[in-house]
């Protein structure tokens, strides 16, 4: 049996919300059915074309209005008859009305408002955030002292949601994949982060107000300018709109010089003072500290949890029986001194990361469980489509891997597992896409990188990064510490192998490149066999070759005396190698905020005089699974409620008893606003009603069965549909009495 439940949907282009109806099972507990919460759907090409055609139509109509205005003035100057002038004025007014109509359509297409009472993105966000803060899901930290930008406290329901998300993360990844979980300190010695590259390169580009010294993140200013132009300036041409959209699509690919040039080209100034801005320059995002009272041991608050895993690789490899592949995982706090924190939980200075480092043989990146995800189909956004201005499209994961769009099976496997994790949490699959990094976003050593991006009222937000980081991290720590972080494959019989040896001559490179020597050495050592042999041939024939160094962003000359490239044959009893690492990194706060938005909607009260807020959390992540209400203040009913409460506690079901004298409808509304999926109402001593939040349907269940029924549904052993079919329906009064 299926029921009609009102859901809210929209398009990314129009940005407005429409109330629609969709056939939906009465309760969504199975993972694949818990994602139907759309506010913004992904933008199909036809909608993008619609905005472009509206801009062109507006430009043509504006030209027509100006031409007719000139014609009216000409008729008046020529002292034409009143009848001719009136007819011309009537035609002009008609054109103005048509122009106004196109302006309204275009405004709806770009600003998120349709003029019919539907919520705009901003209004929806404000309604959701007001509810979240009022119900104490999260609030600004140190609020009585006016708060500090980029710091937030989770209240009781927020803590419960976060705890449930992390518990499911452990179940879905750590337990399912037999990962090794570690917990490392937040304070990290400088030498560790120097080796990883964070001390030198963990930066964002910043600009300063040249008069006041106020700092801004450069790419955010450009992004805000482009979005505001697109949404509020209806007079820009279709060509200019396409240019601004291309800037937004390739924003992460812009160098400091290109970013500064765009800021100057568009005349962007300081938002608060309109003063001119400095050229962009890098700002290191780490919080610096010192370890110990002397101040002689510098350190940093860790910007990620991954380094703690890398430095422990040798011990973890031994713990795992000296076998690959294996994965290590860590959940913990990370710290980034954001230039201009904004967007609530999406960009903060302290946050929770859940990271996985999957160590694998670089010569074998297959995965034994890859077949479990190969048939998944979801929105993917490869770099070629981004650069050509196309939109994300649904692609079979197996096709993406087999065609080389995704670099290898293990990377593809984790992309699939991340998709399943997010959709089972309650993220709408139609507002989730996997975007491949552009060339300039990837480090020179990375084989491939994808971001799981979730669309919310702020646009597309990167929430999970899934990267094949090659062997860079372990090599970097091996070089700096002198401890070999390697794995070995033992052969049953000795093998004669031919090995490629790339030996940069550091003395010559140092003389030639001075401070950039390390970048050039790393780039040379990172060459694959084909690149190295091509360089060897070119050096032997010409004596010099041009070589592109990604980390420097330029081509440098390499001479024959700067590097030795050869192939050597030798017998080996084992192959010693530095493992590659596949790294899925989860921003838990970002995922939770997007889940809040995807779950939030409003519906009219029974009287129809107000809109009630609801969070449609799946039972998996709901902060409270069930509430228990005595229908009226009655000692017998309260005693039954306490019995049911004890049963729920024994079953491990989080719940809350409400014995206030408030009407049952108001109590339902209060718990709907917290996202509680079930409510048990005690109206007799023998049986009770169980109400499901989204359908508001109720069944009659015996007192002794109530806790078991709720537990079976919250644990996913059966659905609300199963419960509805098995138990008598409660029909006295409406479902939300």
XYZ file of C-alpha atoms in Angstrom:
737
model
C 0.000 0.000 0.000
C 1.334 3.435 -0.896
C 0.398 6.931 0.229
C 0.540 10.439 -1.169
C 2.917 12.620 0.843
C 3.599 16.262 -0.083
C 7.233 16.899 -0.907
C 8.993 20.078 -1.902
C 11.003 20.238 -5.118
C 12.644 22.797 -7.330
C 15.096 23.410 -10.132
C 18.594 24.788 -9.693
C 18.005 27.287 -12.470
C 14.714 28.684 -11.291
C 15.786 28.299 -7.694
C 12.203 28.422 -6.468
C 10.250 25.864 -4.539
C 7.088 24.204 -5.707
C 4.902 21.976 -3.606
C 4.348 18.748 -5.501
C 2.916 15.379 -4.613
C 4.735 12.154 -5.058
C 3.739 8.568 -4.470
C 5.852 7.397 -1.615
C 5.771 4.456 0.743
C 4.345 5.396 4.103
C 7.698 5.114 5.782
C 11.208 5.316 4.357
C 13.512 3.072 6.334
C 15.361 1.115 3.685
C 18.492 3.010 2.680
C 17.657 3.293 -1.001
C 14.289 4.841 -0.186
C 15.412 7.486 2.275
C 16.543 10.189 -0.128
C 13.389 11.762 -1.504
C 13.819 15.224 -0.002
C 14.555 17.526 -2.967
C 14.665 21.296 -2.773
C 17.071 21.935 -5.645
C 17.217 19.456 -8.481
C 20.285 19.259 -10.681
C 20.282 21.626 -13.587
C 19.409 19.918 -16.867
C 20.765 21.480 -20.079
C 17.273 22.590 -21.139
C 16.968 24.805 -18.059
C 20.339 26.424 -18.677
C 19.216 27.107 -22.236
C 15.992 28.629 -20.893
C 17.917 31.264 -18.905
C 20.066 32.047 -21.939
C 17.005 32.427 -24.183
C 15.347 34.713 -21.602
C 18.404 37.004 -21.561
C 18.382 37.171 -25.353
C 14.626 37.800 -25.408
C 15.010 40.587 -22.841
C 17.747 42.251 -24.888
C 15.592 42.084 -28.033
C 12.541 43.416 -26.183
C 14.605 46.280 -24.719
C 15.735 47.221 -28.232
C 12.122 47.079 -29.433
C 10.960 49.333 -26.561
C 13.682 51.873 -27.372
C 12.798 51.802 -31.086
C 9.074 52.273 -30.406
C 9.855 55.043 -27.911
C 11.818 56.831 -30.646
C 8.925 56.263 -33.053
C 6.409 57.824 -30.623
C 8.672 60.847 -30.153
C 9.028 61.163 -33.930
C 5.236 61.066 -34.424
C 4.779 63.768 -31.808
C 7.489 65.920 -33.413
C 5.847 65.492 -36.819
C 2.472 66.509 -35.288
C 0.860 63.234 -36.394
C -2.823 62.665 -35.730
C -3.974 61.820 -32.225
C -5.204 58.447 -33.454
C -1.723 57.528 -34.803
C 0.045 58.701 -31.637
C -2.405 56.847 -29.343
C -1.957 53.648 -31.356
C 1.829 53.969 -31.142
C 1.676 54.620 -27.381
C -0.595 51.601 -26.922
C 1.911 49.426 -28.832
C 4.769 50.845 -26.717
C 2.912 50.091 -23.469
C 2.238 46.565 -24.701
C 5.951 46.071 -25.384
C 6.802 47.405 -21.910
C 4.411 44.886 -20.344
C 6.021 42.081 -22.352
C 9.479 43.279 -21.259
C 8.336 43.371 -17.621
C 7.001 39.825 -17.945
C 10.341 38.574 -19.323
C 12.191 40.387 -16.515
C 10.041 38.581 -13.927
C 10.712 35.216 -15.574
C 14.438 35.900 -15.734
C 14.481 37.094 -12.128
C 12.767 33.845 -11.097
C 15.280 31.846 -13.118
C 18.346 33.352 -11.442
C 17.344 34.595 -7.993
C 15.199 31.807 -6.628
C 11.788 33.484 -6.385
C 8.707 32.893 -8.509
C 6.527 35.640 -7.087
C 3.744 33.203 -6.145
C 4.571 32.841 -2.480
C 7.062 30.041 -2.996
C 10.207 30.172 -0.888
C 13.413 31.577 -2.327
C 16.705 29.911 -1.492
C 17.504 32.626 1.032
C 14.054 32.508 2.655
C 14.191 28.701 2.865
C 17.680 28.828 4.363
C 16.608 31.410 6.920
C 13.573 29.334 7.918
C 15.737 26.229 8.319
C 18.552 27.986 10.227
C 16.098 29.791 12.534
C 14.532 26.438 13.398
C 17.915 24.759 13.879
C 19.143 27.475 16.240
C 15.834 27.829 18.108
C 15.657 24.062 18.704
C 19.354 24.063 19.701
C 20.692 21.823 16.936
C 23.596 24.275 16.823
C 24.306 27.838 17.924
C 27.207 30.310 17.609
C 29.900 29.640 20.218
C 30.438 32.157 23.038
C 27.176 33.849 22.122
C 26.933 35.912 25.316
C 30.255 37.506 24.290
C 28.943 38.199 20.769
C 30.518 35.024 19.415
C 33.565 34.355 17.246
C 33.202 33.889 13.494
C 33.653 30.303 12.360
C 33.013 28.613 15.729
C 29.762 26.796 16.622
C 28.390 24.669 19.458
C 26.169 21.636 18.861
C 23.195 21.482 21.225
C 21.506 18.256 22.426
C 19.674 17.314 19.176
C 22.685 18.378 17.070
C 25.010 16.229 19.195
C 22.645 13.281 18.776
C 22.503 13.691 14.973
C 26.295 14.005 14.816
C 26.745 10.947 17.037
C 24.367 8.933 14.835
C 26.140 10.026 11.637
C 29.531 9.028 13.070
C 28.151 5.710 14.372
C 26.854 4.890 10.901
C 30.185 5.992 9.358
C 31.988 3.510 11.612
C 29.530 0.774 10.729
C 29.546 1.496 6.986
C 33.310 1.871 6.601
C 35.358 0.747 9.613
C 33.385 -2.435 10.395
C 32.392 -3.302 6.829
C 35.955 -2.955 5.510
C 37.779 -4.240 8.640
C 39.671 -0.958 8.950
C 42.176 -0.175 11.680
C 40.953 2.805 13.689
C 43.418 5.135 15.402
C 43.154 8.288 17.504
C 46.066 10.738 17.263
C 46.788 14.096 18.977
C 45.458 17.379 17.625
C 48.760 19.146 18.381
C 51.325 18.211 15.721
C 55.089 18.982 15.736
C 56.225 21.324 12.978
C 58.581 18.745 11.462
C 55.647 16.453 10.595
C 53.741 19.186 8.764
C 56.945 20.445 7.163
C 57.428 16.990 5.635
C 53.815 16.795 4.464
C 54.060 20.191 2.758
C 51.485 21.955 4.955
C 53.932 24.499 6.387
C 54.874 25.700 2.911
C 51.754 25.097 0.857
C 48.596 24.896 3.002
C 47.339 28.276 1.874
C 44.390 30.191 0.467
C 44.757 33.332 -1.616
C 43.966 36.466 0.361
C 43.471 40.130 -0.554
C 43.550 43.130 1.789
C 41.621 46.357 1.878
C 44.495 48.720 1.043
C 43.289 51.363 3.506
C 41.832 49.459 6.484
C 43.848 46.221 6.224
C 40.719 44.037 6.442
C 41.370 40.628 4.879
C 39.159 38.759 2.417
C 39.465 35.448 0.631
C 40.093 36.371 -3.004
C 38.148 33.556 -4.702
C 35.110 34.245 -2.501
C 34.984 37.876 -3.631
C 35.102 36.827 -7.289
C 32.495 34.121 -6.713
C 30.154 36.555 -4.929
C 30.561 39.131 -7.701
C 29.702 36.620 -10.438
C 26.697 35.228 -8.545
C 25.337 38.699 -7.763
C 25.718 39.800 -11.382
C 23.934 36.691 -12.624
C 21.119 36.939 -10.093
C 20.491 40.690 -9.875
C 21.681 42.323 -13.093
C 19.057 41.335 -15.654
C 20.550 43.617 -18.293
C 23.748 41.628 -18.898
C 23.889 39.840 -22.229
C 23.671 36.084 -22.670
C 27.343 36.111 -23.709
C 28.381 37.950 -20.518
C 26.294 35.547 -18.417
C 28.033 32.596 -20.097
C 31.423 34.182 -19.331
C 30.547 34.629 -15.651
C 29.320 31.044 -15.426
C 32.558 29.823 -16.967
C 34.516 31.793 -14.344
C 32.463 30.120 -11.609
C 32.997 26.665 -13.151
C 36.786 27.117 -13.365
C 37.294 29.233 -10.220
C 39.394 26.579 -8.475
C 41.633 26.389 -11.544
C 42.698 30.064 -11.410
C 46.260 30.950 -10.409
C 46.998 33.919 -8.134
C 47.826 36.040 -11.177
C 44.657 35.047 -13.053
C 42.513 35.612 -9.951
C 44.022 39.068 -9.423
C 43.494 39.917 -13.086
C 39.797 38.994 -12.876
C 39.329 41.056 -9.707
C 40.842 44.075 -11.485
C 38.920 43.433 -14.741
C 35.573 43.361 -12.912
C 36.439 46.321 -10.672
C 35.870 44.329 -7.469
C 36.514 46.347 -4.301
C 36.389 45.701 -0.541
C 32.755 44.784 0.304
C 32.527 46.946 3.423
C 34.384 50.101 2.365
C 34.592 49.915 -1.461
C 38.307 50.619 -1.091
C 40.784 49.122 -3.597
C 42.203 45.663 -2.884
C 45.760 44.348 -2.874
C 46.943 41.667 -5.266
C 46.126 38.134 -4.042
C 48.823 36.490 -1.929
C 48.954 33.166 -0.032
C 47.943 32.923 3.633
C 48.778 29.772 5.637
C 45.613 28.409 7.257
C 47.195 26.542 10.186
C 46.958 27.642 13.824
C 50.520 27.838 15.165
C 51.416 26.977 18.738
C 54.450 25.865 20.762
C 54.900 22.578 22.581
C 56.261 22.865 26.116
C 57.044 25.928 28.238
C 60.310 26.880 26.523
C 58.647 27.793 23.249
C 61.523 26.133 21.398
C 59.432 23.282 19.951
C 57.046 24.767 17.386
C 53.857 22.977 16.464
C 50.470 23.440 14.869
C 46.895 22.423 15.514
C 46.428 19.733 12.886
C 44.653 20.868 9.701
C 43.667 17.242 8.929
C 43.782 13.870 10.686
C 45.584 12.020 7.880
C 49.181 12.740 8.952
C 48.719 10.814 12.192
C 47.916 7.725 10.121
C 50.831 8.172 7.716
C 53.458 8.494 10.452
C 52.095 5.317 12.078
C 52.134 3.303 8.824
C 55.054 1.067 9.818
C 53.372 -0.089 13.039
C 49.957 -0.463 11.388
C 51.483 -2.534 8.577
C 53.097 -4.830 11.165
C 49.809 -5.020 13.138
C 48.059 -6.102 9.923
C 50.466 -9.016 9.485
C 52.661 -7.193 6.947
C 49.900 -7.554 4.369
C 48.403 -5.169 1.817
C 45.909 -3.814 1.081
C 44.612 -2.463 4.377
C 42.928 0.721 5.522
C 43.318 2.875 8.612
C 40.653 5.329 9.766
C 40.426 8.232 12.180
C 37.684 10.531 13.427
C 38.807 13.742 15.106
C 38.919 17.506 15.287
C 40.831 19.565 12.722
C 41.605 23.280 12.721
C 41.932 25.828 9.926
C 42.315 29.559 10.461
C 39.846 30.517 7.737
C 40.352 33.987 6.254
C 36.658 34.874 6.238
C 34.481 32.118 7.741
C 30.865 32.223 6.622
C 27.929 30.032 5.610
C 27.345 28.618 9.097
C 28.612 25.062 9.564
C 29.988 24.945 6.024
C 33.115 27.016 6.619
C 34.377 26.966 10.192
C 37.673 27.134 12.048
C 37.280 23.946 14.078
C 35.486 20.931 12.659
C 35.208 17.155 12.720
C 36.899 15.101 10.025
C 36.501 11.384 9.376
C 39.335 10.175 7.170
C 40.364 6.854 5.640
C 43.799 5.986 4.279
C 43.573 2.820 2.170
C 47.081 1.516 1.448
C 47.460 -0.480 -1.749
C 50.131 -1.895 -4.045
C 50.650 0.761 -6.773
C 50.927 -2.050 -9.344
C 47.568 -3.574 -8.364
C 44.747 -1.147 -7.599
C 41.974 -3.690 -8.140
C 39.481 -4.217 -5.305
C 37.925 -7.569 -4.315
C 34.522 -5.958 -3.578
C 34.421 -3.681 -6.615
C 31.643 -5.817 -8.171
C 29.312 -4.710 -5.336
C 29.280 -1.103 -6.598
C 29.933 -1.513 -10.328
C 26.237 -1.163 -11.287
C 25.588 2.028 -9.307
C 24.506 4.978 -11.452
C 24.656 8.537 -10.189
C 25.572 12.091 -11.183
C 29.211 12.471 -12.186
C 30.980 15.591 -13.423
C 34.247 14.690 -15.194
C 36.754 17.479 -15.829
C 36.206 17.482 -19.622
C 32.503 18.291 -19.120
C 33.406 21.064 -16.665
C 35.858 22.712 -19.034
C 33.418 22.560 -21.955
C 30.580 24.139 -19.948
C 28.398 21.023 -19.765
C 26.424 19.804 -16.761
C 26.833 16.751 -14.543
C 25.142 13.639 -15.921
C 24.248 10.183 -14.669
C 27.005 7.677 -15.420
C 27.355 4.007 -14.509
C 30.285 3.692 -12.116
C 31.493 0.603 -13.982
C 31.584 2.549 -17.246
C 33.485 5.429 -15.625
C 36.171 3.039 -14.365
C 36.407 0.903 -17.527
C 36.780 3.998 -19.731
C 39.470 5.477 -17.496
C 37.383 8.462 -16.346
C 37.950 7.128 -12.819
C 41.588 6.068 -12.557
C 41.268 2.635 -10.923
C 38.960 0.090 -9.281
C 39.837 0.930 -5.678
C 39.147 4.629 -6.224
C 35.897 3.671 -7.987
C 34.951 1.336 -5.139
C 35.279 4.085 -2.546
C 33.341 6.543 -4.737
C 30.510 3.993 -4.806
C 30.699 3.381 -1.060
C 30.625 7.131 -0.366
C 27.516 7.439 -2.576
C 25.764 4.682 -0.606
C 26.790 6.215 2.725
C 25.451 9.672 1.890
C 22.172 8.514 0.359
C 21.470 6.174 3.260
C 21.982 9.076 5.664
C 19.184 10.958 3.897
C 21.065 13.031 1.292
C 18.949 13.440 -1.854
C 20.601 11.475 -4.667
C 19.420 14.068 -7.200
C 21.355 16.783 -5.353
C 24.542 14.771 -4.978
C 27.249 14.686 -7.631
C 30.843 13.521 -7.897
C 33.042 16.202 -9.468
C 36.496 15.384 -10.795
C 39.262 17.828 -9.901
C 40.491 20.095 -12.674
C 44.144 19.781 -13.658
C 45.274 22.796 -11.591
C 43.416 21.566 -8.494
C 45.372 18.313 -8.316
C 48.812 17.970 -6.825
C 51.473 16.803 -9.278
C 51.722 13.441 -7.509
C 47.970 12.666 -7.453
C 46.652 10.043 -9.873
C 43.001 11.170 -9.674
C 40.736 13.144 -7.309
C 36.943 13.412 -7.001
C 34.762 15.439 -4.646
C 31.327 14.373 -3.471
C 29.424 17.663 -3.725
C 25.986 18.177 -2.192
C 23.668 20.932 -3.342
C 22.057 23.119 -0.699
C 20.798 26.708 -0.616
C 24.422 27.921 -0.833
C 24.994 25.980 -4.062
C 27.198 22.922 -4.565
C 29.282 22.191 -1.462
C 32.284 19.861 -1.337
C 31.598 17.435 1.525
C 33.821 14.428 0.788
C 37.121 14.275 -1.082
C 38.169 10.926 -2.590
C 41.744 11.038 -3.873
C 44.371 8.646 -5.172
C 47.372 10.385 -3.584
C 49.894 7.947 -5.070
C 52.852 7.258 -2.728
C 53.638 10.907 -1.999
C 52.804 11.048 1.727
C 54.724 7.955 2.798
C 57.718 8.954 0.668
C 57.724 12.461 2.117
C 57.753 11.176 5.715
C 60.349 8.509 4.841
C 62.674 11.166 3.419
C 62.226 13.560 6.342
C 62.360 11.016 9.181
C 64.866 8.577 7.695
C 62.502 5.692 8.570
C 61.503 3.622 5.499
C 57.703 3.482 5.282
C 57.518 0.632 2.806
C 55.821 -2.692 2.142
C 57.262 -5.893 0.666
C 56.014 -8.610 -1.653
C 58.009 -11.815 -1.112
C 58.637 -14.042 -4.152
C 58.474 -17.844 -4.009
C 61.614 -17.891 -6.210
C 64.134 -15.151 -6.979
C 63.212 -12.978 -9.959
C 65.369 -11.083 -12.389
C 63.788 -7.663 -12.670
C 64.556 -4.579 -14.683
C 64.184 -1.447 -12.607
C 63.925 2.146 -13.688
C 66.236 4.350 -11.664
C 65.684 8.128 -11.654
C 68.503 9.820 -9.756
C 68.290 13.631 -9.651
C 71.716 15.224 -9.112
C 70.775 17.488 -6.238
C 73.999 19.508 -6.307
C 73.519 20.579 -9.943
C 69.783 21.181 -9.427
C 70.529 23.283 -6.354
C 72.965 25.466 -8.291
C 70.453 25.911 -11.104
C 67.188 26.321 -9.187
C 68.251 27.285 -5.643
C 65.087 27.501 -3.476
C 63.021 25.614 -6.048
C 65.346 22.607 -6.043
C 62.997 20.450 -3.948
C 60.050 21.059 -6.297
C 62.106 20.024 -9.324
C 63.486 16.916 -7.576
C 59.985 15.796 -6.543
C 58.657 16.320 -10.075
C 61.535 14.338 -11.608
C 61.102 11.454 -9.172
C 57.349 11.397 -9.813
C 57.785 10.712 -13.555
C 56.322 7.469 -14.865
C 58.428 5.102 -16.953
C 57.286 6.471 -20.314
C 58.015 10.092 -19.345
C 61.400 9.176 -17.891
C 62.539 7.223 -20.960
C 61.397 10.044 -23.274
C 63.430 12.510 -21.193
C 66.446 10.182 -21.272
C 66.295 9.965 -25.091
C 65.899 13.750 -25.432
C 68.814 14.459 -23.087
C 71.070 12.037 -24.966
C 70.223 13.602 -28.330
C 69.951 17.302 -27.389
C 71.650 17.617 -24.013
C 68.747 19.686 -22.607
C 64.974 19.287 -22.340
C 62.083 21.476 -21.200
C 60.264 20.042 -18.176
C 56.991 21.231 -16.618
C 57.002 21.405 -12.796
C 53.396 21.495 -11.534
C 54.215 22.892 -8.109
C 56.056 25.819 -9.692
C 53.487 26.229 -12.450
C 56.164 26.689 -15.101
C 58.536 24.968 -17.525
C 62.183 24.662 -16.468
C 65.258 23.547 -18.468
C 66.762 20.207 -17.418
C 70.323 19.500 -18.568
C 72.037 16.139 -18.956
C 74.179 16.636 -15.844
C 71.113 17.256 -13.633
C 69.538 13.780 -13.688
C 70.556 10.203 -14.327
C 67.932 7.882 -15.823
C 68.746 4.213 -16.348
C 67.380 0.691 -16.285
C 69.152 -1.907 -14.212
C 68.720 -5.708 -14.089
C 69.048 -7.492 -10.780
C 67.818 -10.604 -8.959
C 65.390 -9.987 -6.159
C 63.845 -12.204 -3.483
C 61.215 -9.641 -2.747
C 59.845 -6.447 -4.140
C 60.094 -3.542 -1.724
C 57.859 -0.594 -2.588
C 56.145 2.431 -1.147
C 52.374 1.821 -1.121
C 49.937 4.154 -2.816
C 47.086 5.538 -0.754
C 43.439 6.105 -1.640
C 42.020 8.723 0.725
C 38.310 9.399 1.318
C 38.064 12.450 3.617
C 34.671 13.418 5.108
C 33.739 16.875 6.388
C 31.187 15.756 8.967
C 29.820 19.245 9.741
C 29.191 19.958 6.063
C 27.425 16.646 5.572
C 25.246 17.308 8.618
C 24.291 20.817 7.474
C 23.318 19.548 4.011
C 21.333 16.762 5.682
C 19.506 19.409 7.752
C 18.509 21.273 4.578
C 17.574 18.140 2.631
C 15.364 17.005 5.522
C 13.641 20.307 6.255
C 10.204 21.217 4.927
C 7.011 22.943 6.101
C 3.386 21.860 6.006
C 0.157 23.582 7.035
C -1.305 23.082 10.480
C -4.635 21.300 10.876
C -6.420 24.667 11.038
C -4.442 25.902 8.045
C -3.512 29.131 9.809
C 0.255 28.490 10.112
C 3.122 26.560 8.555
C 4.663 23.851 10.738
C 8.341 22.936 10.460
C 9.348 19.318 9.955
C 12.716 17.555 9.685
C 12.334 14.393 7.664
C 15.312 12.570 9.189
C 15.572 8.850 8.482
C 15.366 6.904 11.772
C 19.058 6.078 11.284
C 20.118 9.663 12.115
C 17.089 11.119 13.931
C 18.211 12.675 17.250
C 15.325 11.033 19.106
C 13.692 7.922 17.639
C 10.406 8.063 19.510
C 8.270 10.125 21.884
C 5.740 8.823 24.391
C 2.614 10.916 25.104
C -0.150 10.184 27.591
C -3.174 11.564 25.729
C -4.373 13.400 28.823
C -2.986 13.952 32.299
C -4.064 10.679 33.881
C -2.062 8.637 36.404
C -2.937 5.309 34.766
C -1.813 6.568 31.357
C 1.365 8.023 32.866
C 2.149 4.664 34.476
C 1.713 2.922 31.092
C 3.953 5.558 29.493
C 6.666 4.798 32.064
C 6.406 1.054 31.315
C 6.806 1.733 27.584
C 9.701 4.108 28.326
C 11.489 1.369 30.271
C 10.973 -1.061 27.369
C 12.364 1.484 24.909
C 15.410 2.056 27.126
C 16.018 -1.702 27.361
C 15.760 -1.909 23.545
C 18.313 0.911 23.182
C 15.837 3.334 21.561
C 16.384 7.027 22.348
C 13.084 8.590 23.349
C 11.380 11.329 25.307
C 8.249 11.397 27.487
C 5.991 14.444 27.326
C 3.387 14.496 30.113
C 2.488 18.181 29.797
C -1.137 19.120 29.467
C -0.556 20.614 26.002
C -2.858 19.400 23.220
C -1.670 16.289 21.416
C -1.483 18.218 18.111
C 0.967 20.726 19.581
C 3.050 17.945 21.076
C 3.206 16.224 17.686
C 4.256 19.517 16.075
C 7.028 20.017 18.652
C 8.513 16.583 17.995
C 8.082 16.844 14.201
C 10.222 19.972 14.431
C 12.963 17.862 16.056
C 12.665 15.208 13.353
C 11.354 12.457 15.683
C 10.033 9.725 13.348
C 7.543 8.001 15.724
C 5.186 9.012 18.515
C 3.463 6.592 20.871
C 0.242 8.008 22.292
C -1.143 6.327 25.416
C -4.943 6.520 25.440
C -5.731 3.220 27.228
C -4.053 0.713 29.518
C -4.103 -2.151 26.968
C -3.082 -0.726 23.625
C -1.620 2.494 22.237
C -1.290 4.328 18.916
C 1.977 4.688 17.020
C 2.094 7.686 14.673
C 4.548 8.043 11.774
C 5.873 11.578 11.337
C 5.680 12.210 7.562
C 2.430 10.452 6.642
C 0.866 11.244 10.071
C -0.787 7.804 9.874
C -1.388 5.803 13.047
C -1.792 2.141 14.010
C -3.046 0.428 17.172
C -0.521 -1.774 18.959
C -0.562 -3.606 22.273
C 1.340 -1.924 25.128
C 3.792 -4.817 25.386
C 4.518 -4.706 21.618
C 5.004 -0.950 21.206
C 8.763 -0.797 21.907
C 9.498 -3.849 19.736
C 7.561 -2.375 16.785
C 9.467 0.913 16.992
C 12.803 -0.897 17.352
C 12.157 -3.140 14.334
C 11.486 -0.120 12.118
C 14.314 2.075 13.422
C 16.741 -0.849 13.008
C 15.575 -1.283 9.401
C 14.244 -4.812 9.963
C 10.879 -3.748 8.544
C 9.249 -0.667 7.077
C 6.375 1.491 8.240
C 4.480 0.024 5.280
C 4.903 -3.430 6.857
C 3.616 -2.104 10.184
C 0.655 -0.397 8.488
C -0.358 -3.660 6.798
C -0.018 -5.776 9.954
C -1.719 -3.701 12.662
C -5.196 -2.122 12.939
C -5.410 1.486 11.748
C -6.283 4.252 14.147
C -9.182 6.093 12.514
C -10.864 8.100 15.290
C -10.267 11.732 14.370
C -7.667 12.903 11.899
C -4.116 11.637 11.852
C -2.726 14.818 13.354
C -5.321 15.426 16.069
